[in-house]
Amino acid sequence: MLIGYTRVSTDDQHLDNQRSALRAAGCQRIYEEKISGAKRARPELNKLLDHMREGDVLVATRLDRLALATRDLLELAEILNRAGVGLRSLGEPWADTTSPSGKMVLTVFSGIAEFERSLIAERTTAGRLAAKSKGIRFGRPPKLSAEQIALGHRLSSEGTSVREVARMLNCHHATLYRAIGTYITPADSN
């Protein structure tokens, strides 16, 4: 079954031309929506994906109707491939996963996207290591300062309960237990 998908970005745009092209291509059912292609959560596209069955073909007038970013398009193509569903673009004849050449082109694009993701991961790792070497700390800022941890350690070692100290420091007792557990006294740091 050929199932069409039409999309325009704003309410004042019309779907008529896309609808006509999809009907002429033989689409028995057409899902339509007026929403930005940059949004990943699109209700009609999600309904379409839920409706599709193995052997169906998703047809769009152009690939940018399905996704604006290459990565999003490749993710969609992979979802369709896993479900045994084809993908065809009327405006880009090379984008037809029901043909051997279309599958090959999409495979090449997928390989390029995977290569790009691995380069991004390498650059991210290198950037994080460089930042750490400069003393930049990642993650959530600590709830307690070094002075508060020292005070908490001193008060709890003098007999005040950890829960009471945590109330004084306005933190959860588990936070204080973790901080005290890693506390290094000034004498230990010498």
mmCIF file of C-alpha atoms in Angstrom:
data_model
loop_
_atom_site.group_PDB
_atom_site.id
_atom_site.type_symbol
_atom_site.label_atom_id
_atom_site.label_comp_id
_atom_site.label_asym_id
_atom_site.label_seq_id
_atom_site.Cartn_x
_atom_site.Cartn_y
_atom_site.Cartn_z
ATOM 1 C CA MET A 1 0.000 0.000 0.000
ATOM 2 C CA LEU A 2 1.272 3.478 -0.859
ATOM 3 C CA ILE A 3 0.719 5.896 2.002
ATOM 4 C CA GLY A 4 1.355 9.595 1.510
ATOM 5 C CA TYR A 5 2.541 12.282 3.874
ATOM 6 C CA THR A 6 2.065 16.007 3.272
ATOM 7 C CA ARG A 7 3.287 18.849 5.428
ATOM 8 C CA VAL A 8 3.450 22.610 5.304
ATOM 9 C CA SER A 9 4.919 24.806 8.010
ATOM 10 C CA THR A 10 2.134 27.310 8.613
ATOM 11 C CA ASP A 11 -1.657 27.419 8.610
ATOM 12 C CA ASP A 12 -1.770 29.920 5.750
ATOM 13 C CA GLN A 13 0.036 27.514 3.388
ATOM 14 C CA HIS A 14 -1.921 24.961 1.357
ATOM 15 C CA LEU A 15 -1.524 21.209 0.946
ATOM 16 C CA ASP A 16 -3.429 21.016 -2.367
ATOM 17 C CA ASN A 17 -0.419 20.550 -4.679
ATOM 18 C CA GLN A 18 1.183 17.895 -2.481
ATOM 19 C CA ARG A 19 -2.142 16.098 -2.049
ATOM 20 C CA SER A 20 -2.738 16.029 -5.832
ATOM 21 C CA ALA A 21 0.775 14.720 -6.542
ATOM 22 C CA LEU A 22 0.412 11.946 -3.960
ATOM 23 C CA ARG A 23 -2.985 10.888 -5.311
ATOM 24 C CA ALA A 24 -1.558 10.846 -8.856
ATOM 25 C CA ALA A 25 1.284 8.621 -7.577
ATOM 26 C CA GLY A 26 -1.295 6.108 -6.311
ATOM 27 C CA CYS A 27 -1.405 6.811 -2.584
ATOM 28 C CA GLN A 28 -4.508 5.221 -1.083
ATOM 29 C CA ARG A 29 -4.205 7.107 2.183
ATOM 30 C CA ILE A 30 -2.661 10.520 2.905
ATOM 31 C CA TYR A 31 -1.670 11.961 6.269
ATOM 32 C CA GLU A 32 -1.583 15.758 6.387
ATOM 33 C CA GLU A 33 -0.329 18.301 8.851
ATOM 34 C CA LYS A 34 0.540 21.945 9.197
ATOM 35 C CA ILE A 35 3.569 22.056 11.479
ATOM 36 C CA SER A 36 7.229 22.979 11.219
ATOM 37 C CA GLY A 37 9.508 20.268 9.854
ATOM 38 C CA ALA A 38 12.027 21.197 12.536
ATOM 39 C CA LYS A 39 9.698 19.722 15.172
ATOM 40 C CA ARG A 40 10.431 16.066 15.767
ATOM 41 C CA ALA A 41 7.108 15.380 17.479
ATOM 42 C CA ARG A 42 4.556 15.553 14.680
ATOM 43 C CA PRO A 43 1.228 13.882 15.504
ATOM 44 C CA GLU A 44 0.213 12.917 11.946
ATOM 45 C CA LEU A 45 3.650 11.535 11.082
ATOM 46 C CA ASN A 46 3.528 9.454 14.261
ATOM 47 C CA LYS A 47 0.041 8.162 13.335
ATOM 48 C CA LEU A 48 1.321 7.289 9.871
ATOM 49 C CA LEU A 49 4.269 5.368 11.302
ATOM 50 C CA ASP A 50 1.922 3.455 13.629
ATOM 51 C CA HIS A 51 -0.365 2.613 10.707
ATOM 52 C CA MET A 52 2.308 1.344 8.300
ATOM 53 C CA ARG A 53 2.801 -2.387 7.866
ATOM 54 C CA GLU A 54 5.510 -4.481 6.268
ATOM 55 C CA GLY A 55 5.475 -4.022 2.501
ATOM 56 C CA ASP A 56 3.908 -0.539 2.630
ATOM 57 C CA VAL A 57 5.671 2.439 1.066
ATOM 58 C CA LEU A 58 5.772 5.918 2.605
ATOM 59 C CA VAL A 59 5.560 8.496 -0.183
ATOM 60 C CA ALA A 60 6.336 12.206 0.125
ATOM 61 C CA THR A 61 6.485 14.860 -2.564
ATOM 62 C CA ARG A 62 9.936 15.905 -1.301
ATOM 63 C CA LEU A 63 12.193 14.637 1.473
ATOM 64 C CA ASP A 64 12.069 17.987 3.273
ATOM 65 C CA ARG A 65 8.377 17.307 3.907
ATOM 66 C CA LEU A 66 9.498 14.395 6.129
ATOM 67 C CA ALA A 67 12.544 15.953 7.801
ATOM 68 C CA LEU A 68 14.642 19.082 7.478
ATOM 69 C CA ALA A 69 17.807 17.632 9.026
ATOM 70 C CA THR A 70 19.678 14.813 7.305
ATOM 71 C CA ARG A 71 20.097 13.006 10.611
ATOM 72 C CA ASP A 72 16.325 13.068 11.250
ATOM 73 C CA LEU A 73 15.659 11.771 7.739
ATOM 74 C CA LEU A 74 18.153 8.931 8.164
ATOM 75 C CA GLU A 75 16.621 8.007 11.535
ATOM 76 C CA LEU A 76 13.195 7.900 9.905
ATOM 77 C CA ALA A 77 14.550 5.794 7.029
ATOM 78 C CA GLU A 78 16.064 3.361 9.537
ATOM 79 C CA ILE A 79 12.753 3.071 11.427
ATOM 80 C CA LEU A 80 10.983 2.333 8.151
ATOM 81 C CA ASN A 81 13.645 -0.175 7.087
ATOM 82 C CA ARG A 82 13.365 -2.103 10.369
ATOM 83 C CA ALA A 83 9.583 -2.269 9.871
ATOM 84 C CA GLY A 84 10.003 -3.534 6.297
ATOM 85 C CA VAL A 85 8.505 -0.313 4.919
ATOM 86 C CA GLY A 86 9.789 1.464 1.838
ATOM 87 C CA LEU A 87 10.430 5.183 1.396
ATOM 88 C CA ARG A 88 9.895 7.098 -1.827
ATOM 89 C CA SER A 89 10.213 10.776 -2.704
ATOM 90 C CA LEU A 90 8.449 12.044 -5.811
ATOM 91 C CA GLY A 91 10.783 15.049 -6.103
ATOM 92 C CA GLU A 92 14.021 13.097 -5.576
ATOM 93 C CA PRO A 93 13.851 9.927 -7.699
ATOM 94 C CA TRP A 94 17.110 8.657 -6.209
ATOM 95 C CA ALA A 95 15.375 8.489 -2.795
ATOM 96 C CA ASP A 96 13.423 5.287 -3.335
ATOM 97 C CA THR A 97 14.304 2.454 -0.974
ATOM 98 C CA THR A 98 12.078 0.103 -2.968
ATOM 99 C CA SER A 99 14.756 0.067 -5.713
ATOM 100 C CA PRO A 100 18.306 -1.303 -5.440
ATOM 101 C CA SER A 101 19.875 2.031 -6.437
ATOM 102 C CA GLY A 102 17.752 3.927 -3.914
ATOM 103 C CA LYS A 103 18.793 1.528 -1.155
ATOM 104 C CA MET A 104 22.433 2.004 -2.160
ATOM 105 C CA VAL A 105 22.183 5.811 -2.068
ATOM 106 C CA LEU A 106 20.515 5.727 1.342
ATOM 107 C CA THR A 107 23.163 3.292 2.603
ATOM 108 C CA VAL A 108 25.899 5.684 1.474
ATOM 109 C CA PHE A 109 24.143 8.589 3.213
ATOM 110 C CA SER A 110 23.753 6.493 6.362
ATOM 111 C CA GLY A 111 27.464 5.668 6.294
ATOM 112 C CA ILE A 112 28.358 9.336 5.938
ATOM 113 C CA ALA A 113 26.050 10.232 8.823
ATOM 114 C CA GLU A 114 27.587 7.504 11.006
ATOM 115 C CA PHE A 115 31.074 8.788 10.137
ATOM 116 C CA GLU A 116 29.983 12.318 11.039
ATOM 117 C CA ARG A 117 28.585 11.118 14.390
ATOM 118 C CA SER A 118 31.885 9.377 15.219
ATOM 119 C CA LEU A 119 33.848 12.543 14.359
ATOM 120 C CA ILE A 120 31.556 14.578 16.602
ATOM 121 C CA ALA A 121 32.051 12.058 19.418
ATOM 122 C CA GLU A 122 35.847 12.264 19.023
ATOM 123 C CA ARG A 123 35.805 16.064 19.046
ATOM 124 C CA THR A 124 33.493 16.098 22.075
ATOM 125 C CA THR A 125 35.765 13.726 23.994
ATOM 126 C CA ALA A 126 38.852 15.760 23.103
ATOM 127 C CA GLY A 127 37.095 18.970 24.138
ATOM 128 C CA ARG A 128 35.999 17.509 27.472
ATOM 129 C CA LEU A 129 39.528 16.261 28.213
ATOM 130 C CA ALA A 130 41.000 19.661 27.338
ATOM 131 C CA ALA A 131 38.445 21.407 29.550
ATOM 132 C CA LYS A 132 39.112 19.010 32.452
ATOM 133 C CA SER A 133 42.856 19.625 32.146
ATOM 134 C CA LYS A 134 42.099 23.344 32.570
ATOM 135 C CA GLY A 135 40.171 22.579 35.756
ATOM 136 C CA ILE A 136 36.667 22.929 34.354
ATOM 137 C CA ARG A 137 34.220 20.767 36.278
ATOM 138 C CA PHE A 138 31.282 19.122 34.511
ATOM 139 C CA GLY A 139 27.891 18.216 35.874
ATOM 140 C CA ARG A 140 25.716 19.712 38.547
ATOM 141 C CA PRO A 141 27.435 22.164 40.885
ATOM 142 C CA PRO A 142 28.070 20.736 44.355
ATOM 143 C CA LYS A 143 25.315 21.364 46.887
ATOM 144 C CA LEU A 144 27.796 22.011 49.664
ATOM 145 C CA SER A 145 30.897 24.216 49.652
ATOM 146 C CA ALA A 146 34.205 22.986 51.043
ATOM 147 C CA GLU A 147 33.595 25.094 54.154
ATOM 148 C CA GLN A 148 30.142 23.546 54.684
ATOM 149 C CA ILE A 149 31.575 20.044 54.283
ATOM 150 C CA ALA A 150 34.313 20.825 56.836
ATOM 151 C CA LEU A 151 31.695 22.230 59.230
ATOM 152 C CA GLY A 152 29.463 19.179 58.706
ATOM 153 C CA HIS A 153 32.385 16.843 59.326
ATOM 154 C CA ARG A 154 33.397 18.715 62.497
ATOM 155 C CA LEU A 155 29.847 18.872 63.910
ATOM 156 C CA SER A 156 29.119 15.206 63.194
ATOM 157 C CA SER A 157 32.450 14.133 64.722
ATOM 158 C CA GLU A 158 31.548 16.189 67.835
ATOM 159 C CA GLY A 159 28.357 14.174 68.241
ATOM 160 C CA THR A 160 25.677 16.130 66.374
ATOM 161 C CA SER A 161 23.559 13.771 64.272
ATOM 162 C CA VAL A 162 24.112 13.888 60.527
ATOM 163 C CA ARG A 163 20.405 14.549 59.990
ATOM 164 C CA GLU A 164 20.539 17.579 62.317
ATOM 165 C CA VAL A 165 23.688 18.903 60.618
ATOM 166 C CA ALA A 166 22.018 18.389 57.228
ATOM 167 C CA ARG A 167 19.030 20.463 58.393
ATOM 168 C CA MET A 168 21.399 23.234 59.492
ATOM 169 C CA LEU A 169 23.169 23.155 56.108
ATOM 170 C CA ASN A 170 19.864 22.977 54.223
ATOM 171 C CA CYS A 171 20.638 19.753 52.397
ATOM 172 C CA HIS A 172 19.511 16.152 52.394
ATOM 173 C CA HIS A 173 21.264 13.887 54.888
ATOM 174 C CA ALA A 174 22.404 11.559 52.069
ATOM 175 C CA THR A 175 24.160 14.514 50.426
ATOM 176 C CA LEU A 176 25.988 15.220 53.668
ATOM 177 C CA TYR A 177 26.906 11.535 54.155
ATOM 178 C CA ARG A 178 28.437 11.455 50.640
ATOM 179 C CA ALA A 179 30.317 14.704 51.201
ATOM 180 C CA ILE A 180 31.671 13.640 54.594
ATOM 181 C CA GLY A 181 32.649 10.252 53.161
ATOM 182 C CA THR A 182 34.923 11.975 50.636
ATOM 183 C CA TYR A 183 36.051 14.705 53.056
ATOM 184 C CA ILE A 184 39.807 15.199 53.319
ATOM 185 C CA THR A 185 40.868 17.146 56.362
ATOM 186 C CA PRO A 186 43.291 20.038 55.832
ATOM 187 C CA ALA A 187 45.910 18.000 57.710
ATOM 188 C CA ASP A 188 45.431 15.053 55.282
ATOM 189 C CA SER A 189 46.017 17.247 52.241
ATOM 190 C CA ASN A 190 49.573 18.156 53.302
#
